[in-house]
Amino acid sequence: MLPASGAQLLPPLALYIHLPWCIRKCPYCDFNSYASTAPPAEHYIQQLLADLENELQNPAAQRPLSSIFIGGGTPSLFSGAAIQTLLNGIRSRTALLPNLEITLEANPGAADARRFAAYRAAGVNRLSIGIQSLSAAQLTQLGRIHNPDQARAAIAAARDAGFDNLNIDMMFALPAQRLREAAIDLEAALEFLPEHISYYQLTLEPDTVFHTKPPILPDDEVAAEMAIQGRELLAQAGFAQYEVSAYSRPHYQCRHNLNYWQFGDYLGIGAGAHGKLTDARLDNESWRIWRTVKHAHPSIYLQAAANDFIANRTELSADDCVCEFALNALRLTDGFNTELFTQTTGLPFAHLETHVAQAIADGLLSVDGDHIQPTALGRDFLDDLVGRFA
């Protein structure tokens, strides 16, 4: 049990929905995803809504949702009618804040693109398209099922469907990629004039094909040059970096992801979905934060009883909160105000103070009044910075 620090507002509450199927598993992907061309959409949505109902039995979850994110996997394998049923079921079960951001992840391809108008009609107002590269050779090496022309067609279809809040996922430091090739790839993506770009380095994650049979990647120095080059190109195009890998035009930051990075709360429904929920009962000065993980394999999740979706539930200790808050908030380019720590953990800033002071002394953080921000050095050595709070 964590000590409360006075009457504080609970952090925002978001909803993450995991749809775990893809046509084919990419060799670099370590997400909870499984190959299928025909996922059992109707049954799965019934389970998702039962999962949500179970979550809402908790009094701490009975507050309006600030955002919804439908991720995967490849959510665009699901039809527009299926997404409509899902969102209608959510609307009928819980309150939603006005101007709710609803994101759906999609992969390029004609079959997916034809569904974009139906997603928009269902209430999805932000589309995130996983392009990764516009080089045909790189897409083949990455195991992607689309080609550059299909990527362009997907962007056009999204615009035709009325999406005016569009994210594009792009990678750099791809197999044998050169500095100029990375620039050409990003410049091609910028021609689509998206509102948001997620630009991240390809890394070899455990339990992936690439980890077992690694391709030849650019060395660390070249990868660092690519990251700097990307930041400069994005800035020149009017994008502001607000997180390690996230860039947006003004007013188009991803509100759902910001809630993660600001240590807000979120319900997680679906196979392998994670959740974080604050139970603040100020009448008895308790402040408890719980993490949940749902059964990961779809076959187990699909067979779960209404009260048996959770595979693991853990209460965070004070040390856990310090570490997890730093892991998230220090990813933000602008950093955080000290009051955010107390508002989201229920802990006094003293729990963070010693770690912050040492990081300031080492040039990894800067402080301006109550505002703490990673320095350029801290952003370049983020893993080292966050590790100091473990």
Coordinates of C-alpha atoms in Angstrom, one line a residue:
M1 CA 0.0 0.0 0.0
L2 CA 1.4 3.4 -1.0
P3 CA 1.0 6.5 1.2
A4 CA -1.4 9.0 -0.2
S5 CA -0.4 12.7 -0.3
G6 CA -3.6 14.6 0.1
A7 CA -6.7 14.9 -2.0
Q8 CA -5.6 14.4 -5.5
L9 CA -7.4 13.8 -8.8
L10 CA -7.0 10.4 -10.3
P11 CA -5.0 10.3 -13.5
P12 CA -6.9 10.0 -16.8
L13 CA -8.3 6.6 -17.8
A14 CA -7.7 5.2 -21.3
L15 CA -8.7 1.9 -23.0
Y16 CA -6.3 -0.3 -24.9
I17 CA -7.8 -3.1 -27.1
H18 CA -5.5 -5.8 -28.4
L19 CA -6.4 -7.7 -31.6
P20 CA -3.6 -10.3 -31.9
W21 CA -3.7 -11.6 -35.4
C22 CA -1.6 -10.8 -38.5
I23 CA -1.5 -12.3 -42.0
R24 CA 2.1 -13.1 -41.3
K25 CA 4.4 -12.5 -38.4
C26 CA 7.3 -10.1 -39.3
P27 CA 10.8 -11.3 -38.4
Y28 CA 11.5 -8.3 -36.1
C29 CA 8.2 -8.3 -34.2
D30 CA 8.1 -9.3 -30.6
F31 CA 4.5 -8.2 -30.0
N32 CA 1.8 -10.7 -28.9
S33 CA 0.7 -11.6 -32.4
Y34 CA -0.3 -14.8 -34.4
A35 CA -0.6 -15.6 -38.0
S36 CA -4.1 -15.9 -39.4
T37 CA -6.0 -14.7 -42.5
A38 CA -9.4 -15.3 -40.9
P39 CA -9.5 -14.4 -37.2
P40 CA -12.7 -15.4 -35.3
A41 CA -13.9 -11.7 -35.1
E42 CA -17.4 -12.2 -33.8
H43 CA -16.4 -14.5 -30.9
Y44 CA -13.4 -12.4 -30.1
I45 CA -15.4 -9.2 -29.9
Q46 CA -17.9 -10.9 -27.5
Q47 CA -15.0 -11.8 -25.3
L48 CA -13.6 -8.3 -25.5
L49 CA -16.8 -6.9 -24.3
A50 CA -17.1 -9.5 -21.5
D51 CA -13.5 -8.6 -20.5
L52 CA -14.5 -4.9 -20.4
E53 CA -17.6 -5.6 -18.3
N54 CA -15.4 -7.5 -15.8
E55 CA -12.9 -4.6 -15.6
L56 CA -15.8 -2.2 -15.0
Q57 CA -16.8 -4.1 -11.9
N58 CA -13.9 -2.4 -10.2
P59 CA -15.1 1.0 -8.7
A60 CA -11.7 2.5 -9.7
A61 CA -12.5 1.8 -13.4
Q62 CA -15.8 3.6 -13.3
R63 CA -14.8 6.9 -14.8
P64 CA -15.0 8.3 -18.3
L65 CA -12.5 7.1 -20.9
S66 CA -10.1 9.7 -22.3
S67 CA -9.0 7.7 -25.3
I68 CA -9.3 4.3 -27.0
F69 CA -6.5 2.6 -28.9
I70 CA -7.1 -0.5 -31.0
G71 CA -3.7 -2.2 -31.6
G72 CA -2.2 -5.5 -32.6
G73 CA -1.4 -7.5 -34.5
T74 CA -3.2 -6.1 -37.4
P75 CA -6.6 -4.7 -36.3
S76 CA -7.4 -3.8 -39.9
L77 CA -8.0 -7.6 -40.5
F78 CA -11.3 -6.9 -38.7
S79 CA -14.2 -5.6 -40.9
G80 CA -15.8 -2.2 -40.4
A81 CA -18.9 -3.9 -39.1
A82 CA -16.8 -5.8 -36.5
I83 CA -15.2 -2.5 -35.3
Q84 CA -18.6 -0.9 -35.3
T85 CA -20.0 -3.6 -33.0
L86 CA -17.0 -3.3 -30.7
L87 CA -17.2 0.5 -30.4
N88 CA -21.0 0.4 -29.9
G89 CA -20.5 -2.2 -27.2
I90 CA -18.0 0.1 -25.4
R91 CA -20.2 3.1 -25.7
S92 CA -23.1 1.2 -24.2
R93 CA -21.0 0.1 -21.2
T94 CA -19.0 3.1 -20.1
A95 CA -18.9 6.9 -20.3
L96 CA -16.7 8.6 -22.8
L97 CA -15.2 12.1 -22.6
P98 CA -16.1 14.6 -25.3
N99 CA -13.8 14.7 -28.4
L100 CA -12.6 11.2 -27.6
E101 CA -9.5 10.1 -29.6
I102 CA -10.0 6.6 -31.1
T103 CA -7.0 5.2 -32.9
L104 CA -6.9 2.0 -35.0
E105 CA -3.7 0.5 -36.3
A106 CA -3.7 -0.6 -40.0
N107 CA -1.3 -2.2 -42.4
P108 CA -1.2 -1.2 -46.0
G109 CA -2.9 -3.4 -48.7
A110 CA -6.0 -3.1 -50.8
A111 CA -8.1 -5.4 -48.6
D112 CA -7.4 -3.2 -45.5
A113 CA -7.7 0.1 -47.4
R114 CA -11.3 -0.7 -48.6
R115 CA -12.3 -0.8 -44.9
F116 CA -11.1 2.6 -44.0
A117 CA -14.4 4.4 -44.7
A118 CA -16.2 1.9 -42.5
Y119 CA -13.8 2.4 -39.6
R120 CA -14.3 6.2 -39.9
A121 CA -18.1 5.7 -39.9
A122 CA -17.8 3.5 -36.8
G123 CA -16.1 6.4 -34.9
V124 CA -12.4 5.8 -35.4
N125 CA -10.9 9.3 -35.9
R126 CA -7.2 8.5 -35.9
L127 CA -5.5 6.0 -38.1
S128 CA -2.0 4.6 -37.6
I129 CA -0.6 3.0 -40.7
G130 CA 2.5 0.7 -40.4
I131 CA 4.4 1.5 -43.5
Q132 CA 7.9 1.0 -42.0
S133 CA 9.7 1.7 -45.3
L134 CA 9.0 2.9 -48.8
S135 CA 11.8 0.9 -50.3
A136 CA 10.7 -2.3 -52.0
A137 CA 13.9 -4.1 -51.1
Q138 CA 13.7 -3.1 -47.4
L139 CA 10.0 -4.2 -47.2
T140 CA 11.0 -7.6 -48.5
Q141 CA 13.9 -7.9 -46.0
L142 CA 11.5 -6.8 -43.2
G143 CA 9.0 -9.5 -44.1
R144 CA 6.2 -7.0 -44.8
I145 CA 3.3 -8.2 -47.0
H146 CA 2.9 -4.8 -48.8
N147 CA 4.9 -3.0 -51.4
P148 CA 5.5 0.8 -51.8
D149 CA 2.5 1.2 -54.2
Q150 CA 0.2 -0.4 -51.7
A151 CA 1.5 1.9 -49.0
R152 CA 0.7 4.9 -51.1
A153 CA -2.7 3.6 -51.9
A154 CA -3.4 3.0 -48.3
I155 CA -2.6 6.7 -47.5
A156 CA -4.8 7.9 -50.3
A157 CA -7.6 5.7 -49.1
A158 CA -7.3 7.0 -45.6
R159 CA -7.6 10.6 -46.8
D160 CA -10.5 9.7 -49.1
A161 CA -12.3 8.1 -46.1
G162 CA -12.0 11.4 -44.3
F163 CA -9.1 10.8 -41.9
D164 CA -7.5 14.1 -41.0
N165 CA -5.4 12.7 -38.1
L166 CA -3.0 10.2 -39.6
N167 CA 0.1 8.6 -38.2
I168 CA 2.7 6.8 -40.2
D169 CA 5.2 4.3 -38.7
M170 CA 8.7 4.5 -40.2
M171 CA 11.9 2.7 -39.3
F172 CA 15.5 3.5 -39.7
A173 CA 18.8 1.6 -39.3
L174 CA 17.4 -1.2 -41.5
P175 CA 19.5 -4.0 -42.9
A176 CA 22.5 -2.6 -44.8
Q177 CA 20.8 0.8 -45.0
R178 CA 23.0 3.8 -45.7
L179 CA 22.6 7.3 -44.3
R180 CA 21.4 8.8 -47.6
E181 CA 19.0 5.8 -48.1
A182 CA 17.4 6.5 -44.7
A183 CA 16.9 10.2 -45.6
I184 CA 15.3 9.2 -49.0
D185 CA 12.9 6.9 -47.2
L186 CA 11.8 9.5 -44.6
E187 CA 11.5 12.2 -47.3
A188 CA 9.2 10.0 -49.3
A189 CA 7.0 9.5 -46.2
L190 CA 6.9 13.3 -45.6
E191 CA 5.4 13.8 -49.0
F192 CA 2.2 12.2 -47.7
L193 CA 1.8 15.2 -45.3
P194 CA 0.8 13.1 -42.3
E195 CA -0.1 14.8 -39.0
H196 CA 2.1 12.4 -37.0
I197 CA 5.1 10.2 -37.6
S198 CA 6.5 7.5 -35.4
Y199 CA 10.2 7.2 -36.4
Y200 CA 12.1 4.5 -34.6
Q201 CA 15.2 2.4 -34.9
L202 CA 15.0 -1.2 -35.9
T203 CA 16.3 -3.3 -32.9
L204 CA 16.8 -7.0 -32.6
E205 CA 14.4 -8.2 -29.9
P206 CA 14.6 -11.5 -28.1
D207 CA 12.4 -14.3 -29.3
T208 CA 12.2 -13.0 -32.8
V209 CA 13.5 -14.4 -36.1
F210 CA 15.9 -11.5 -36.5
H211 CA 17.4 -12.2 -33.1
T212 CA 18.0 -15.8 -34.0
K213 CA 19.2 -15.0 -37.5
P214 CA 20.3 -11.4 -37.3
P215 CA 20.6 -9.3 -40.5
I216 CA 23.6 -7.0 -41.0
L217 CA 22.5 -3.7 -39.5
P218 CA 24.2 -0.3 -39.6
D219 CA 26.7 0.1 -36.7
D220 CA 25.8 2.3 -33.7
E221 CA 27.6 5.4 -35.0
V222 CA 25.7 5.3 -38.3
A223 CA 22.4 4.6 -36.6
A224 CA 23.0 7.6 -34.3
E225 CA 23.7 9.7 -37.4
M226 CA 20.4 8.5 -38.9
A227 CA 18.5 9.5 -35.8
I228 CA 20.0 13.0 -35.9
Q229 CA 19.3 13.3 -39.6
G230 CA 15.7 12.1 -39.1
R231 CA 15.1 14.7 -36.3
E232 CA 16.5 17.5 -38.6
L233 CA 14.4 16.4 -41.6
L234 CA 11.2 16.2 -39.4
A235 CA 11.8 19.5 -37.8
Q236 CA 12.3 21.1 -41.2
A237 CA 9.0 19.7 -42.3
G238 CA 7.2 21.2 -39.3
F239 CA 7.2 18.2 -36.9
A240 CA 8.0 18.7 -33.2
Q241 CA 9.6 15.8 -31.4
Y242 CA 7.7 15.2 -28.1
E243 CA 8.9 11.7 -27.3
V244 CA 11.9 9.5 -28.2
S245 CA 10.2 8.2 -31.4
A246 CA 7.1 10.4 -31.7
Y247 CA 6.9 13.5 -33.9
S248 CA 3.8 15.6 -34.6
R249 CA 2.5 18.7 -36.2
P250 CA 1.0 21.2 -33.8
H251 CA -2.0 19.9 -31.8
Y252 CA -1.6 16.3 -33.2
Q253 CA 0.2 14.6 -30.4
C254 CA -1.2 11.1 -29.7
R255 CA -3.2 11.6 -26.6
H256 CA -3.4 7.9 -25.8
N257 CA 0.3 7.4 -25.8
L258 CA 0.8 10.6 -23.9
N259 CA -1.3 9.1 -21.2
Y260 CA 1.1 6.2 -21.0
W261 CA 4.1 8.4 -20.9
Q262 CA 2.6 10.6 -18.2
F263 CA 1.9 7.5 -16.1
G264 CA -1.9 7.7 -16.5
D265 CA -4.3 4.8 -16.0
Y266 CA -5.5 2.5 -18.7
L267 CA -7.7 -0.6 -19.0
G268 CA -6.3 -3.4 -21.2
I269 CA -8.6 -5.9 -22.9
G270 CA -7.8 -8.6 -25.3
A271 CA -5.2 -11.4 -25.5
G272 CA -2.0 -10.4 -23.7
A273 CA -3.3 -6.8 -23.0
H274 CA -1.7 -4.9 -20.1
G275 CA -3.5 -2.6 -17.8
K276 CA -2.7 -0.1 -15.0
L277 CA -5.3 1.1 -12.6
T278 CA -5.1 3.5 -9.6
D279 CA -7.3 2.7 -6.6
A280 CA -7.2 5.9 -4.5
R281 CA -9.4 5.7 -1.4
L282 CA -8.6 8.9 0.3
D283 CA -11.0 8.4 3.2
N284 CA -8.5 5.8 4.6
E285 CA -5.4 7.4 3.0
S286 CA -4.7 4.4 0.8
W287 CA -3.3 4.7 -2.7
R288 CA -2.9 1.5 -4.6
I289 CA -1.8 0.9 -8.2
W290 CA -2.4 -2.4 -9.9
R291 CA -1.0 -3.8 -13.1
T292 CA -2.9 -6.6 -14.9
V293 CA -2.0 -8.9 -17.8
K294 CA -4.6 -10.9 -19.7
H295 CA -4.1 -14.4 -21.0
A296 CA -1.7 -14.1 -23.9
H297 CA -2.7 -16.8 -26.3
P298 CA -5.9 -16.2 -28.3
S299 CA -7.1 -19.8 -27.8
I300 CA -6.9 -19.4 -24.0
Y301 CA -8.5 -16.0 -24.1
L302 CA -11.3 -17.1 -26.3
Q303 CA -12.2 -19.9 -23.9
A304 CA -11.9 -17.8 -20.7
A305 CA -14.9 -17.4 -18.5
A306 CA -16.2 -13.9 -17.8
N307 CA -14.2 -13.6 -14.6
D308 CA -11.1 -15.4 -15.8
F309 CA -9.4 -13.1 -18.3
I310 CA -6.6 -12.0 -16.0
A311 CA -3.3 -14.1 -16.1
N312 CA -1.5 -11.9 -13.6
R313 CA -2.3 -9.0 -11.3
T314 CA 0.4 -7.2 -9.3
E315 CA 0.3 -4.3 -6.9
L316 CA 3.1 -1.8 -7.5
S317 CA 5.4 -1.0 -4.6
A318 CA 6.8 2.5 -4.0
D319 CA 10.0 1.5 -5.7
D320 CA 8.1 0.1 -8.7
C321 CA 6.3 3.4 -9.1
V322 CA 9.6 5.4 -9.0
C323 CA 11.0 3.1 -11.7
E324 CA 8.0 2.9 -13.9
F325 CA 7.3 6.6 -13.7
A326 CA 10.8 7.4 -14.8
L327 CA 10.7 4.8 -17.5
N328 CA 7.7 6.6 -19.0
A329 CA 8.0 10.3 -18.2
L330 CA 11.7 10.6 -19.1
R331 CA 10.9 9.5 -22.7
L332 CA 9.1 12.9 -23.1
T333 CA 11.2 15.6 -24.8
D334 CA 9.7 18.2 -22.5
G335 CA 10.1 16.1 -19.4
F336 CA 7.6 16.6 -16.5
N337 CA 6.6 18.8 -13.6
T338 CA 7.3 17.5 -10.1
E339 CA 3.6 17.6 -9.2
L340 CA 2.9 15.0 -12.0
F341 CA 4.8 12.4 -10.0
T342 CA 2.7 12.9 -6.9
Q343 CA -0.5 13.2 -8.9
T344 CA 0.0 9.8 -10.6
T345 CA 1.7 7.8 -7.8
G346 CA 0.4 9.2 -4.6
L347 CA 4.0 9.6 -3.4
P348 CA 5.8 12.7 -2.2
F349 CA 8.5 13.9 -4.6
A350 CA 11.1 13.0 -2.0
H351 CA 10.9 9.4 -3.4
L352 CA 12.3 10.7 -6.7
E353 CA 14.5 13.6 -5.4
T354 CA 17.8 11.8 -4.8
H355 CA 17.8 10.1 -8.2
V356 CA 17.0 13.4 -9.9
A357 CA 19.7 15.2 -8.1
Q358 CA 22.4 12.7 -9.1
A359 CA 21.2 12.7 -12.8
I360 CA 21.3 16.6 -12.8
A361 CA 24.9 16.4 -11.4
D362 CA 25.8 14.0 -14.2
G363 CA 24.4 16.3 -16.9
L364 CA 21.5 13.9 -17.8
L365 CA 18.7 16.1 -16.5
S366 CA 18.1 19.8 -16.2
V367 CA 15.7 21.5 -13.8
D368 CA 13.8 24.8 -14.1
G369 CA 11.8 25.5 -11.0
D370 CA 9.4 22.5 -10.7
H371 CA 10.1 21.3 -14.2
I372 CA 12.5 18.4 -14.9
Q373 CA 13.7 17.7 -18.4
P374 CA 16.2 15.3 -20.0
T375 CA 19.2 17.1 -21.5
A376 CA 20.5 16.2 -25.0
L377 CA 22.9 13.9 -23.3
G378 CA 20.1 12.3 -21.3
R379 CA 18.1 11.7 -24.4
D380 CA 21.1 10.1 -26.1
F381 CA 21.7 7.8 -23.1
L382 CA 18.1 7.3 -22.1
D383 CA 18.6 3.7 -21.0
D384 CA 21.3 4.8 -18.6
L385 CA 19.2 7.6 -17.3
V386 CA 16.2 5.5 -16.7
G387 CA 18.3 2.7 -15.1
R388 CA 19.3 5.1 -12.4
F389 CA 15.7 5.1 -11.1
A390 CA 15.5 1.3 -10.9

